[in-house]
PDB file of C-alpha atoms in Angstrom:
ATOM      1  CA  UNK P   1     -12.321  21.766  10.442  1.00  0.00           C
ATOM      2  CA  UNK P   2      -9.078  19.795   8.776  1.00  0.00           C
ATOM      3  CA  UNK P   3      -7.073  18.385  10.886  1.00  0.00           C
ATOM      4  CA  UNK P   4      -3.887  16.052  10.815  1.00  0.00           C
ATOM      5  CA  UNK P   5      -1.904  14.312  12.927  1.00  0.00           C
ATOM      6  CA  UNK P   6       2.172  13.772  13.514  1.00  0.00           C
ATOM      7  CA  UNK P   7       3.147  10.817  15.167  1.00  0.00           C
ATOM      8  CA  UNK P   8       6.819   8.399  15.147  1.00  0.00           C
ATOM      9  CA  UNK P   9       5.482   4.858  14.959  1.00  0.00           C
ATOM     10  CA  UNK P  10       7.823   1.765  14.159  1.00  0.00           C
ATOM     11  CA  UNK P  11       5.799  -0.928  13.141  1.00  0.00           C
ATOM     12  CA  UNK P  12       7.418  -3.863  15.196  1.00  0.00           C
ATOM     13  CA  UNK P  13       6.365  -7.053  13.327  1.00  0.00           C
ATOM     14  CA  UNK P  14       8.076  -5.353  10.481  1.00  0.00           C
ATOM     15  CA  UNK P  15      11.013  -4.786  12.551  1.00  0.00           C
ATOM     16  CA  UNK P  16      11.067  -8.870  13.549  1.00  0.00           C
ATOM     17  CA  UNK P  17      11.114  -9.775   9.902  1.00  0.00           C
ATOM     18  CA  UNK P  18      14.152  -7.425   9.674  1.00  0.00           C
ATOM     19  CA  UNK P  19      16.023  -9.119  12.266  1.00  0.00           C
ATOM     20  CA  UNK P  20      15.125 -12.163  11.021  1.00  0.00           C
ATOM     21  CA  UNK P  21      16.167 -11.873   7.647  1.00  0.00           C
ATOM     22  CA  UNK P  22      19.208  -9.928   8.928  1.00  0.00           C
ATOM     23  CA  UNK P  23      19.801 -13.061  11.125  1.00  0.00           C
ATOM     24  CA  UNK P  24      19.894 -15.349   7.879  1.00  0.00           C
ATOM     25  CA  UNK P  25      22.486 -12.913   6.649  1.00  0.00           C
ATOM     26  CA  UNK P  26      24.333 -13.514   9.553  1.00  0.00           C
ATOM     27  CA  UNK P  27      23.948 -17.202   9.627  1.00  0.00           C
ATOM     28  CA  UNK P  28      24.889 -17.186   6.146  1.00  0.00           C
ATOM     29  CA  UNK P  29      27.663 -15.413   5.523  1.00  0.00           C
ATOM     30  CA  UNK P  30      31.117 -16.708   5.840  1.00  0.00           C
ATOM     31  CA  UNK P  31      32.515 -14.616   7.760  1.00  0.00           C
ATOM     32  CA  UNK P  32      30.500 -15.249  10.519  1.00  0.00           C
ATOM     33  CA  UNK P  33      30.976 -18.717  10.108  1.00  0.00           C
ATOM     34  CA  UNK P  34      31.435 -20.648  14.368  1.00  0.00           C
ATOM     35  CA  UNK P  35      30.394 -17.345  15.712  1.00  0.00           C
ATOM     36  CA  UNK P  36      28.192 -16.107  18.062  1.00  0.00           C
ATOM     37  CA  UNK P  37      26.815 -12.909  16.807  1.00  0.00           C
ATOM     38  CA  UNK P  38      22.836 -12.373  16.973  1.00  0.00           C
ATOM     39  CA  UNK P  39      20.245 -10.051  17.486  1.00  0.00           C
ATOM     40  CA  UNK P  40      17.274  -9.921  19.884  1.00  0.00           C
ATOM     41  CA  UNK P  41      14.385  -7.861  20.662  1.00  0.00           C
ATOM     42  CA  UNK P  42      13.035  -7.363  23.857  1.00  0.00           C
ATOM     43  CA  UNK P  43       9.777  -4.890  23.603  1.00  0.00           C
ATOM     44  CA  UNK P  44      11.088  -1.264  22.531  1.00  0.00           C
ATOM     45  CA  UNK P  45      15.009  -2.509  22.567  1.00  0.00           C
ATOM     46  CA  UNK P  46      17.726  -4.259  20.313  1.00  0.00           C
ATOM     47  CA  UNK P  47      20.164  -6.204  21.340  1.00  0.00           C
ATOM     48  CA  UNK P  48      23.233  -6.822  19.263  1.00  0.00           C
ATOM     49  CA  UNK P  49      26.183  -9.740  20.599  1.00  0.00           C
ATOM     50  CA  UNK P  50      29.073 -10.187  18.681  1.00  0.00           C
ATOM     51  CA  UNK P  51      32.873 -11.564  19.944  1.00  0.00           C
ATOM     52  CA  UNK P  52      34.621  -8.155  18.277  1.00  0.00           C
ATOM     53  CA  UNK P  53      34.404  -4.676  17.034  1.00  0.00           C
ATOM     54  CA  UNK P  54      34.516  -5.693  13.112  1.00  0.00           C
ATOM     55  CA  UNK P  55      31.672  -7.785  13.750  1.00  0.00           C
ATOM     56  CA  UNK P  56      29.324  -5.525  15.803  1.00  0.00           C
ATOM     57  CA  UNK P  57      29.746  -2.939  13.465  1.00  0.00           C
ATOM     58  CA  UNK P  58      28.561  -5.532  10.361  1.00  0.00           C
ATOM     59  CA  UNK P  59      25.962  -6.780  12.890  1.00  0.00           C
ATOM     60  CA  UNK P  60      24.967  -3.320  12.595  1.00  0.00           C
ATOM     61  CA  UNK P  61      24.746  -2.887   8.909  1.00  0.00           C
ATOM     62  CA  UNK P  62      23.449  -5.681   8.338  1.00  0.00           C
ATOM     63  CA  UNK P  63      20.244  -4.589  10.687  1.00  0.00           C
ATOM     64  CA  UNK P  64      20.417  -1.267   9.152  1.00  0.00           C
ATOM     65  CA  UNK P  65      20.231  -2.808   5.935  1.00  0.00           C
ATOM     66  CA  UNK P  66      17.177  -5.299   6.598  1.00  0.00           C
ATOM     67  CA  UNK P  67      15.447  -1.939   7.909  1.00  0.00           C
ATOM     68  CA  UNK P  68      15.902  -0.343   4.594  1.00  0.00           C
ATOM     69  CA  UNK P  69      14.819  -3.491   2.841  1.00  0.00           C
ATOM     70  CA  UNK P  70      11.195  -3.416   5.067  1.00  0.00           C
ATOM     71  CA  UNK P  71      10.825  -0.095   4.391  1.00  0.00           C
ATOM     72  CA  UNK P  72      11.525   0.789   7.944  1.00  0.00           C
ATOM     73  CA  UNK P  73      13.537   4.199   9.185  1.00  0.00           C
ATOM     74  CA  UNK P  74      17.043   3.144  10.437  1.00  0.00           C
ATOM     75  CA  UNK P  75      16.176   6.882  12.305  1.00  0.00           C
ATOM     76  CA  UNK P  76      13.906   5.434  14.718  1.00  0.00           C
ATOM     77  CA  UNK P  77      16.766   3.320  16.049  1.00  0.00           C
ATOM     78  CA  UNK P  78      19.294   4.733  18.739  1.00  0.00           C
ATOM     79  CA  UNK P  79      22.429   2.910  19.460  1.00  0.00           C
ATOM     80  CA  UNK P  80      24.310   2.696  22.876  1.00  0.00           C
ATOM     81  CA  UNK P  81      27.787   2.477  23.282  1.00  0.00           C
ATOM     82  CA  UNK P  82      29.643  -0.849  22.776  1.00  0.00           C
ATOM     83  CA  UNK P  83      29.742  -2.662  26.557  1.00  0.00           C
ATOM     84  CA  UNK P  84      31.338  -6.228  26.909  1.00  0.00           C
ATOM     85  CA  UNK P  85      29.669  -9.213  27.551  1.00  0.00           C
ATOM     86  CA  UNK P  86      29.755 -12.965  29.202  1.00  0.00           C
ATOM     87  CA  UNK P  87      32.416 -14.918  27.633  1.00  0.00           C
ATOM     88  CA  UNK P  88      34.467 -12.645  25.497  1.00  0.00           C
ATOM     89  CA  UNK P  89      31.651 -11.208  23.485  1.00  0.00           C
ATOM     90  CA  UNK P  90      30.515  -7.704  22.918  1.00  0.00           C
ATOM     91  CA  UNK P  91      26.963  -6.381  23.564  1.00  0.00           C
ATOM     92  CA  UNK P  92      25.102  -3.014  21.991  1.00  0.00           C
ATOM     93  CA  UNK P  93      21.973  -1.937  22.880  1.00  0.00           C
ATOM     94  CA  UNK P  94      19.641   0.136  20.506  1.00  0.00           C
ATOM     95  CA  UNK P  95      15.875   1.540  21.523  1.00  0.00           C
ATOM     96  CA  UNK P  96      13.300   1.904  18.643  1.00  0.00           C
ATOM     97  CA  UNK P  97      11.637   5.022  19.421  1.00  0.00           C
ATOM     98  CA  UNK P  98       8.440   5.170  19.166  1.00  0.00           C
ATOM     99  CA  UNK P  99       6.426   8.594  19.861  1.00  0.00           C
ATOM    100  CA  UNK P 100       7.467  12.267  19.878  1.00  0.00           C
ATOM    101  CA  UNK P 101       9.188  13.339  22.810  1.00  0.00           C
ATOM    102  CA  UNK P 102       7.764  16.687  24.367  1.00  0.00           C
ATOM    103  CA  UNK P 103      11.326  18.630  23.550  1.00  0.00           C
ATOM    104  CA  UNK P 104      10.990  17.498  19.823  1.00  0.00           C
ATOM    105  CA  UNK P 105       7.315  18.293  20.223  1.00  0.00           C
ATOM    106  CA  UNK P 106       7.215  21.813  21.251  1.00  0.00           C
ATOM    107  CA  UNK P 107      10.406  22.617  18.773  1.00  0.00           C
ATOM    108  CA  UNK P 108       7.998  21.093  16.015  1.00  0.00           C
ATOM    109  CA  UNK P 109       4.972  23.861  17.299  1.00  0.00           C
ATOM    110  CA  UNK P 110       7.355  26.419  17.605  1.00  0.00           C
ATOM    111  CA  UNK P 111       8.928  25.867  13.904  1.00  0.00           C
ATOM    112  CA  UNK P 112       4.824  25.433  12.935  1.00  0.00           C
ATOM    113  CA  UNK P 113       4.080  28.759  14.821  1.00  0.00           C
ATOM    114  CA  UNK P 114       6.899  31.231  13.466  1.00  0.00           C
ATOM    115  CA  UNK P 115       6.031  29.770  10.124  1.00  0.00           C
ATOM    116  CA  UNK P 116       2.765  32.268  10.330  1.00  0.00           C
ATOM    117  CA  UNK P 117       0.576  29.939   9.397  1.00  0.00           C
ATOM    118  CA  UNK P 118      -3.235  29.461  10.628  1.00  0.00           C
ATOM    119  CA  UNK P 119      -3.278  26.340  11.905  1.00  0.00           C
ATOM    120  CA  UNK P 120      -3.648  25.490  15.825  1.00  0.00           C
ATOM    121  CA  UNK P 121      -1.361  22.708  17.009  1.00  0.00           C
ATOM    122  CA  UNK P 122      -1.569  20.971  19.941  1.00  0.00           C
ATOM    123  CA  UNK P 123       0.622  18.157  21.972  1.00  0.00           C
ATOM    124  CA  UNK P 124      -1.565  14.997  22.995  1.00  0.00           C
ATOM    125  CA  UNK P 125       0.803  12.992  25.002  1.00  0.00           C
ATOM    126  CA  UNK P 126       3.580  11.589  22.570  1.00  0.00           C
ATOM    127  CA  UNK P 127       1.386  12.773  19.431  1.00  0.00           C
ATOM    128  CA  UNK P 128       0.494  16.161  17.879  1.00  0.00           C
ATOM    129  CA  UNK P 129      -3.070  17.389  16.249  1.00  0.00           C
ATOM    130  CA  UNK P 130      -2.477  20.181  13.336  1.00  0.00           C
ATOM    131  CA  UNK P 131      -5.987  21.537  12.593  1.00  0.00           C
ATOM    132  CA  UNK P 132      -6.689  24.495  10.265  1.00  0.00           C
ATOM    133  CA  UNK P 133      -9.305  26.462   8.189  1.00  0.00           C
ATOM    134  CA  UNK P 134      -8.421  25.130   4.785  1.00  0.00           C
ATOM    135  CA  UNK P 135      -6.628  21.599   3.428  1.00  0.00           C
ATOM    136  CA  UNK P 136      -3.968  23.712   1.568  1.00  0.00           C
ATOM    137  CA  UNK P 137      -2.984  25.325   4.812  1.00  0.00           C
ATOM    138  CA  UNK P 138      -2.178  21.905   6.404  1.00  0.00           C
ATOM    139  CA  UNK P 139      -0.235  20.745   3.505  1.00  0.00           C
ATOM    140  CA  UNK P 140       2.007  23.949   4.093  1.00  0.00           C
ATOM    141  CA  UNK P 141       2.233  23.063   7.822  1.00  0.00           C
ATOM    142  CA  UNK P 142       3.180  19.504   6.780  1.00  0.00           C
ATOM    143  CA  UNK P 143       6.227  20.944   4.293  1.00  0.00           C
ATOM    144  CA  UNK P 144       7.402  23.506   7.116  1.00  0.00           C
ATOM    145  CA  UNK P 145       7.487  20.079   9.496  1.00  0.00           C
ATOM    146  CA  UNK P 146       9.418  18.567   7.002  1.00  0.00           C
ATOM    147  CA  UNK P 147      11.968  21.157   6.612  1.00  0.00           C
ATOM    148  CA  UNK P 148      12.681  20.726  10.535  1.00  0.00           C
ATOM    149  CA  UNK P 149      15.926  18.694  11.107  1.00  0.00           C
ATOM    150  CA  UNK P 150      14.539  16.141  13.125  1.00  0.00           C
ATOM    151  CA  UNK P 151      16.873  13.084  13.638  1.00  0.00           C
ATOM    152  CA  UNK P 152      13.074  10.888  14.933  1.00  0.00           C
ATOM    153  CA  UNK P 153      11.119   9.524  11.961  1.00  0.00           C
ATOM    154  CA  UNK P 154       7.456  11.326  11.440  1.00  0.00           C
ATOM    155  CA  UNK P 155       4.550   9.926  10.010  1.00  0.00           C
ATOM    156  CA  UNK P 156       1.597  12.482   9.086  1.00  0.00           C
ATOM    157  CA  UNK P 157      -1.904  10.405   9.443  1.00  0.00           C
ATOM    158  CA  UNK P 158      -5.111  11.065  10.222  1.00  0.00           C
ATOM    159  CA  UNK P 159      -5.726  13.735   7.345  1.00  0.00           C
ATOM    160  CA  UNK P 160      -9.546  14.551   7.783  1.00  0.00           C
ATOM    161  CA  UNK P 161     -11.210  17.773   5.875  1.00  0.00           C
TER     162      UNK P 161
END
């Protein structure tokens, strides 16, 4: 029996050469020139410092941008608000989010399931297994997923006849 699966992965050694390249942008650029913006990662979270609103913001698109450029979804990353810091700085945090949360899970079986198709789908922790009769059927149940507006990047993977 066919089956697929739909997972949100973010690969995170790609998203260290992001921040480092965005942190040679930063380093770079002129004006950030005596400053003390950066960006660090600490497991699933981001965290951006910068001493003022203008510059936390281009922090922030200049991250977004070294995403784009490691063919990363700027999606999978959820910014806080703005919070200050030690020493007249400013600090944002962002999570990467990695797996489907069960909300986003069961509105992804229900969209799957009003769709009519023939496929059985089924939540397996912070992942979901599509299986079905036929390959062609799948590929339908993959288009219907990608209709969904779903702010969460989703891989498909696992395609097995």
């Amino acid at each position: 029996m066919p089956t697929f699966d739909i997972v949100s992965n973010t690969d995170l050694a790609e998203v260290d050469n992001a921040i480092n390249g965005a942190m040679r942008e930063i380093s770079a650029r002129y004006d950030f020139k005596n400053s003390e913006s950066n960006i660090s990662r600490d497991n699933d979270s981001l965290t951006l410092v910068a001493e003022d609103n203008y510059k936390i913001d281009q922090v922030q698109q200049i991250l977004r941008t070294h995403f784009v450029k490691r063919k990363l979804d700027t999606g999978s990353l959820a910014f806080s608000q703005i919070e200050n810091a030690k020493s007249n700085t400013l600090r944002q945090k962002a999570t990467i989010i990695q797996g489907i949360d069960r909300d986003i899970a069961q509105k992804i079986t229900k969209e799957i399931k009003a769709s009519k198709l023939k496929v059985q789908v089924s939540i397996r922790g912070n992942e979901l297994r599509v299986s079905g009769n036929k390959r062609d059927i799948l590929q339908e149940a993959i288009a219907t997923v990608k209709k969904i507006n779903i702010n969460q990047p989703l891989q498909f993977i696992n395609f097995r006849d």
